[in-house]
mmCIF file of C-alpha atoms and ligand atoms in Angstrom:
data_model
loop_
_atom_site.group_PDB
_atom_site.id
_atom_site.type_symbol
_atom_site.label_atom_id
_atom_site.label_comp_id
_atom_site.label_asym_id
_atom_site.label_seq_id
_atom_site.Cartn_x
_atom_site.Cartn_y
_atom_site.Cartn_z
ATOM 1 C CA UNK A 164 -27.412 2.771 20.874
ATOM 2 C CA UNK A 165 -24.569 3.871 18.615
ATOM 3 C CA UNK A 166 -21.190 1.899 18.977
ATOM 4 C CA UNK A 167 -17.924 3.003 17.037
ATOM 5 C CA UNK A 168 -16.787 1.032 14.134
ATOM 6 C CA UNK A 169 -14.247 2.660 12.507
ATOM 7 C CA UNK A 170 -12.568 5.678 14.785
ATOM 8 C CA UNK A 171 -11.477 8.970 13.013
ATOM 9 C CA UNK A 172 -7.754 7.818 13.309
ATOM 10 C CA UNK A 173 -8.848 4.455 11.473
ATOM 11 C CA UNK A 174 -10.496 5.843 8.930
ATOM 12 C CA UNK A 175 -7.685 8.807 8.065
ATOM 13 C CA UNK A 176 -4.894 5.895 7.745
ATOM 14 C CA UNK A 177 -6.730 3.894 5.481
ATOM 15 C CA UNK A 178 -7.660 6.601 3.043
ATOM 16 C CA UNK A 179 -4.449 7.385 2.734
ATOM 17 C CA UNK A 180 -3.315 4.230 2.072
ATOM 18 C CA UNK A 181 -5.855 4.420 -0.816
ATOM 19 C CA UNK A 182 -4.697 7.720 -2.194
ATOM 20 C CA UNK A 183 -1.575 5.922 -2.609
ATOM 21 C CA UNK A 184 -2.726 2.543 -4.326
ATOM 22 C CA UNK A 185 -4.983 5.052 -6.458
ATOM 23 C CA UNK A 186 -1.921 7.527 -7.354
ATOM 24 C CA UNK A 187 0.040 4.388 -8.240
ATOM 25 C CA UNK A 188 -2.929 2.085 -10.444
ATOM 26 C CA UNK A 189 -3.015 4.836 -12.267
ATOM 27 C CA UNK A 190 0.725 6.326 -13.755
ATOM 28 C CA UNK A 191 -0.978 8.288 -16.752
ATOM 29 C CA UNK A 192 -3.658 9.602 -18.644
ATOM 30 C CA UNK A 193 -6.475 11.889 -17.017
ATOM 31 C CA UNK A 194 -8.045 10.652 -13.760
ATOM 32 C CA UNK A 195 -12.062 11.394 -13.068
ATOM 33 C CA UNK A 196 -12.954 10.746 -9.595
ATOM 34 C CA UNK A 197 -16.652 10.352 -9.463
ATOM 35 C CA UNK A 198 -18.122 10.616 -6.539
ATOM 36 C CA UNK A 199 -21.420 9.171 -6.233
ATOM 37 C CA UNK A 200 -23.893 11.937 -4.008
ATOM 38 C CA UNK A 201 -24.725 12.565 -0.875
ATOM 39 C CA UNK A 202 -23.016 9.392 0.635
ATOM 40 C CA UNK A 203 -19.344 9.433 -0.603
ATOM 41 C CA UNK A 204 -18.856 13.399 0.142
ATOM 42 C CA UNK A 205 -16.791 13.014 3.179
ATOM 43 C CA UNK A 206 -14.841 10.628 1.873
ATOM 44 C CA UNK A 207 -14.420 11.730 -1.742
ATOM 45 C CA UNK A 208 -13.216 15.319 -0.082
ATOM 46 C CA UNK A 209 -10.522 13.261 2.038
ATOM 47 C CA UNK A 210 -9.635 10.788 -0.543
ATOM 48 C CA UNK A 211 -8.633 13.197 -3.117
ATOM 49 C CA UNK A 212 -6.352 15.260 -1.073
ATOM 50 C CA UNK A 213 -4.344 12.197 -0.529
ATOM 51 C CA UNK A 214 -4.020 11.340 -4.000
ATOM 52 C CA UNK A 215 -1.156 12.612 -5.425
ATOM 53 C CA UNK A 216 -1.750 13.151 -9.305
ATOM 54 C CA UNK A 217 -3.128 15.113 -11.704
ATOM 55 C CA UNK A 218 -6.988 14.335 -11.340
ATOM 56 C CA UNK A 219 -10.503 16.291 -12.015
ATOM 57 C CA UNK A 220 -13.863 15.683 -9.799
ATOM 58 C CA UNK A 221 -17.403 15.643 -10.586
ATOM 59 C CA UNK A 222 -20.362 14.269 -8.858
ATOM 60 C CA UNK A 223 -23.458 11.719 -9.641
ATOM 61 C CA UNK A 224 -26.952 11.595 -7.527
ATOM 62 C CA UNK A 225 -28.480 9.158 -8.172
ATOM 63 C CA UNK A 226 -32.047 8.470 -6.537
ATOM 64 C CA UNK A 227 -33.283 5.367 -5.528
ATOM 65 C CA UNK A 228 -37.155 4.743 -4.230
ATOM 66 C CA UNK A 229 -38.613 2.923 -1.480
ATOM 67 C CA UNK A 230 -37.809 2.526 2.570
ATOM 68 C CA UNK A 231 -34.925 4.460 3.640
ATOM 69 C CA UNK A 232 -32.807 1.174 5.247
ATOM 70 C CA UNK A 233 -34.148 -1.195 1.994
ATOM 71 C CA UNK A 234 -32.758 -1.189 -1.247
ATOM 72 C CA UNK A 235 -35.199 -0.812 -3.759
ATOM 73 C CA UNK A 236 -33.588 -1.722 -6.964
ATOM 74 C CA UNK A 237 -35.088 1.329 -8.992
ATOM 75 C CA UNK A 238 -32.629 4.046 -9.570
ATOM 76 C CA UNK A 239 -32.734 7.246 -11.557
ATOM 77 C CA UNK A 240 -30.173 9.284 -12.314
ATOM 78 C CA UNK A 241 -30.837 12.777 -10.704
ATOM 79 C CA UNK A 242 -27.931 14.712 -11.498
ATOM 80 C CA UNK A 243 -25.822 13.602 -14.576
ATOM 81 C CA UNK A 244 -21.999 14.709 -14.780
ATOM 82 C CA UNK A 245 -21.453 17.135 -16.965
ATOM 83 C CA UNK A 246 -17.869 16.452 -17.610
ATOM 84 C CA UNK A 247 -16.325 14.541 -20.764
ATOM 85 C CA UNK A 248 -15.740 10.828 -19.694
ATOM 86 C CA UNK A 249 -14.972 9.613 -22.809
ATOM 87 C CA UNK A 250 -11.029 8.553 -22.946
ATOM 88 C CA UNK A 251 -10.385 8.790 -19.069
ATOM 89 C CA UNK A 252 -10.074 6.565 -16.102
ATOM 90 C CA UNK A 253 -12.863 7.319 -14.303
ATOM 91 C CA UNK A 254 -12.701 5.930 -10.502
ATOM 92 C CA UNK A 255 -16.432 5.879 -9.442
ATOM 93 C CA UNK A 256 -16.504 6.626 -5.593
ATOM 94 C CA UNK A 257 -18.950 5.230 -3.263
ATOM 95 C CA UNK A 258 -19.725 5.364 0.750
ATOM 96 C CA UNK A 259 -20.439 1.621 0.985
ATOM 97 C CA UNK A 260 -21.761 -1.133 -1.586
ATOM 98 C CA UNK A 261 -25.037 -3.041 0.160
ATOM 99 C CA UNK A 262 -26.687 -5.463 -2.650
ATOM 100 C CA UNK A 263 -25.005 -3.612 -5.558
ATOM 101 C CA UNK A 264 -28.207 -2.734 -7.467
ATOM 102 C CA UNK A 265 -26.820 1.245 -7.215
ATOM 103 C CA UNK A 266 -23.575 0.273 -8.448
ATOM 104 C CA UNK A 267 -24.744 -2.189 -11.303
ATOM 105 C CA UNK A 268 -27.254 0.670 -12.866
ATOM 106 C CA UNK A 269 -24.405 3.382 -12.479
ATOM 107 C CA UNK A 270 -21.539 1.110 -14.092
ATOM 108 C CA UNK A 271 -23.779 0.163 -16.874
ATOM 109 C CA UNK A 272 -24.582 4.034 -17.698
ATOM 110 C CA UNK A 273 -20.747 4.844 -16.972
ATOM 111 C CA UNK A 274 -19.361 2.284 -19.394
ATOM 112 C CA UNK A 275 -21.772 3.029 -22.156
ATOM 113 C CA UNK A 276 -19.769 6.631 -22.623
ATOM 114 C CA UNK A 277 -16.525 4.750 -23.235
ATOM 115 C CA UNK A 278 -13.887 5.829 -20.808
ATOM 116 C CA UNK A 279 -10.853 4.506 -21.045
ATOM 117 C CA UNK A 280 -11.061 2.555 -17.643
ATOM 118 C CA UNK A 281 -13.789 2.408 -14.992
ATOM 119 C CA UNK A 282 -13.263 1.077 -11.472
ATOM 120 C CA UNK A 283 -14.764 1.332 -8.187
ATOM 121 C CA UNK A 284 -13.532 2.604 -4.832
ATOM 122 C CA UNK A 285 -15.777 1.825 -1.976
ATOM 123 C CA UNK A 286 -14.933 3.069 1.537
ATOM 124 C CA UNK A 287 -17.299 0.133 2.670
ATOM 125 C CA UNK A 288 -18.236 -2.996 1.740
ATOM 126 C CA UNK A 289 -20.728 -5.216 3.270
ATOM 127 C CA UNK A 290 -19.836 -8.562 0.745
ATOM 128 C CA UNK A 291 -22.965 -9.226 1.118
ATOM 129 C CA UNK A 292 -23.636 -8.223 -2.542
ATOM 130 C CA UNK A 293 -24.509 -10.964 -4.373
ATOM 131 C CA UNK A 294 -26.143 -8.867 -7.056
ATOM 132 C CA UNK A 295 -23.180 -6.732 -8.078
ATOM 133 C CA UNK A 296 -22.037 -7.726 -11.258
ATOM 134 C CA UNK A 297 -18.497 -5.849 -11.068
ATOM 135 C CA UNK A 298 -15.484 -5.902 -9.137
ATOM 136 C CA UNK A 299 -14.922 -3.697 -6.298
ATOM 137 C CA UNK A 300 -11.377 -2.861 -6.804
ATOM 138 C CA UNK A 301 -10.435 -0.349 -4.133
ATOM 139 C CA UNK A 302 -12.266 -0.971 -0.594
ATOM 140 C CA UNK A 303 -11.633 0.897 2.414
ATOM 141 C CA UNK A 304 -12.790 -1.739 4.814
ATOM 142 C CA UNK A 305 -14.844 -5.075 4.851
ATOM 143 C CA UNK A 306 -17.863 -3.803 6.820
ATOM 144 C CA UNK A 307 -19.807 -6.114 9.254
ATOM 145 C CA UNK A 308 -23.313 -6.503 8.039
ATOM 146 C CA UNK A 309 -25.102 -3.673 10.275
ATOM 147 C CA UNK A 310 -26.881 -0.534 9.353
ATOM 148 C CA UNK A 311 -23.723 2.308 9.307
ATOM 149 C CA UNK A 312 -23.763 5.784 10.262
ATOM 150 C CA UNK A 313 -20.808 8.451 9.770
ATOM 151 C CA UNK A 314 -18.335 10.148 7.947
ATOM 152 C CA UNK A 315 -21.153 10.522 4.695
ATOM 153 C CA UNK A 316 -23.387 7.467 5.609
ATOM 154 C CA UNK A 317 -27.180 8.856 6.819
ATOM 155 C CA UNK A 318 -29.962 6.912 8.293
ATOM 156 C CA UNK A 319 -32.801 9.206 7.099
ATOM 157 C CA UNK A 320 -30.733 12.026 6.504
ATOM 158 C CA UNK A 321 -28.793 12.054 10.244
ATOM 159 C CA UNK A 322 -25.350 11.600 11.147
ATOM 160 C CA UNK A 323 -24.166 12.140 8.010
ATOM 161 C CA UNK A 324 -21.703 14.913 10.132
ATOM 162 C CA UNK A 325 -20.015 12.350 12.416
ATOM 163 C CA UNK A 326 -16.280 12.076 12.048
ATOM 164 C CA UNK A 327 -16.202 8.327 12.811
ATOM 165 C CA UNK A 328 -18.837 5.135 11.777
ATOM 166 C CA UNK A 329 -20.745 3.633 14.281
ATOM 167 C CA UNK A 330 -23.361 1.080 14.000
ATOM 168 C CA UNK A 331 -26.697 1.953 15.160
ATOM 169 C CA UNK A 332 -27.246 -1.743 16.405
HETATM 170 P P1 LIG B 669 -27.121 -1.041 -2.665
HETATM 171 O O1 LIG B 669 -27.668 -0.540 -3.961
HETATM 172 O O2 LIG B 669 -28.041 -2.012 -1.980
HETATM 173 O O3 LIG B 669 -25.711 -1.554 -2.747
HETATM 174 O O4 LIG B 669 -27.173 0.185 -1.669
HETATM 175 C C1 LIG B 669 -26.125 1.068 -1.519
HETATM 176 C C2 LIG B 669 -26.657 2.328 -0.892
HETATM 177 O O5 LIG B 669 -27.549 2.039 0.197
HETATM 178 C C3 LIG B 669 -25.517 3.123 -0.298
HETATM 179 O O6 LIG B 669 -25.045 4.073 -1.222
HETATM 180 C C4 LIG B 669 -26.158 3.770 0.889
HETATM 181 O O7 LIG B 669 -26.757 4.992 0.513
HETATM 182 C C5 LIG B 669 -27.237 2.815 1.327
HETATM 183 N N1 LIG B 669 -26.773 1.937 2.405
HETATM 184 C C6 LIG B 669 -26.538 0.608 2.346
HETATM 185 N N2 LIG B 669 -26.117 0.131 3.530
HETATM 186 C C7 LIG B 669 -26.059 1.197 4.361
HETATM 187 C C8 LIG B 669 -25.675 1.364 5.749
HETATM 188 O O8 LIG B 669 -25.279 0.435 6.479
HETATM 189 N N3 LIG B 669 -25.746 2.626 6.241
HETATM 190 C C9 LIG B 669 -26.153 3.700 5.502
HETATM 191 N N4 LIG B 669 -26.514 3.588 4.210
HETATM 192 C C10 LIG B 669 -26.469 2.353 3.650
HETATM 193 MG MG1 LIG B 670 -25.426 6.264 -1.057
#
């Protein structure tokens, strides 16, 4: 059984709204949108469209073992970004933050190359994450704690392609 979440209509108003607080946090200096692979590329390709400002994009894939609906806590960093982060605000963009252990091993790596700021933007967040040791400071929406499908998010590879998020509770 699949019931809708977040409809298409939902989810296009509130990414704009965050193109907008992002254009705004961020008056100058050069803007890296990271988007973190395969989950956030629906919404990375959305989100920057709606942010109005200079910015460049690259990608991370990160891998992370075990059971496809667990968190593991291992992660290995698959594909690094090749561009320069050093001196720019990089926004790090993920589908949705679950216990945080991706987030905490990419941040650590991230800040360790010295950009000049590094944030987070999260279309989802299930605040269940009492392991992630940053702040989340852009969030699409405060997710109920079910497994999500849609608009990036895959349960073993599937759905990825739907416009909206559903739960598959
Ligand atoms: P964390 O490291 O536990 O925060 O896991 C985050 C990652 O787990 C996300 O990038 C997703 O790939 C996956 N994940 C966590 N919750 C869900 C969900 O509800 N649906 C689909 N993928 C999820
Ligand atoms: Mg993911």
């Amino acid at each position: 059984m699949r019931r809708i979440v977040y409809s298409q209509q939902q989810i296009a108003a509130r990414v704009r709204e965050l193109g907008d607080e992002i254009a705004k946090t961020y008056p100058d200096g050069d803007l890296l949108v990271l988007g973190l692979l395969k989950g956030s590329f629906i919404f990375l390709s959305d989100l920057v469209r709606d942010i109005r400002r200079p910015l460049q994009i690259d990608f991370l894939v990160a891998a992370s073992y075990g059971d496809a609906t667990v968190s593991s806590g291992t992660v290995k960093l698959v594909y690094d970004p090749e561009t320069e982060l050093g001196g720019k605000h990089i926004l790090l963009v993920e589908d949705i933050v679950d216990t945080g252990r991706t987030l905490n091993r990419l941040m650590d790596l991230l800040q360790a190359r010295k950009p000049r700021s590094l944030e987070i933007c999260a279309l989802l967040h299930k605040h269940v994450a009492a392991e992630l040791r940053y702040p989340t400071r852009f969030v699409g929406f405060d997710a109920p704690n079910e497994f999500l499908v849609g608009y990036g998010l895959d349960h073993a590879e599937n759905f990825r392609h739907l416009p909206y998020i559903a739960s598959l509770q």
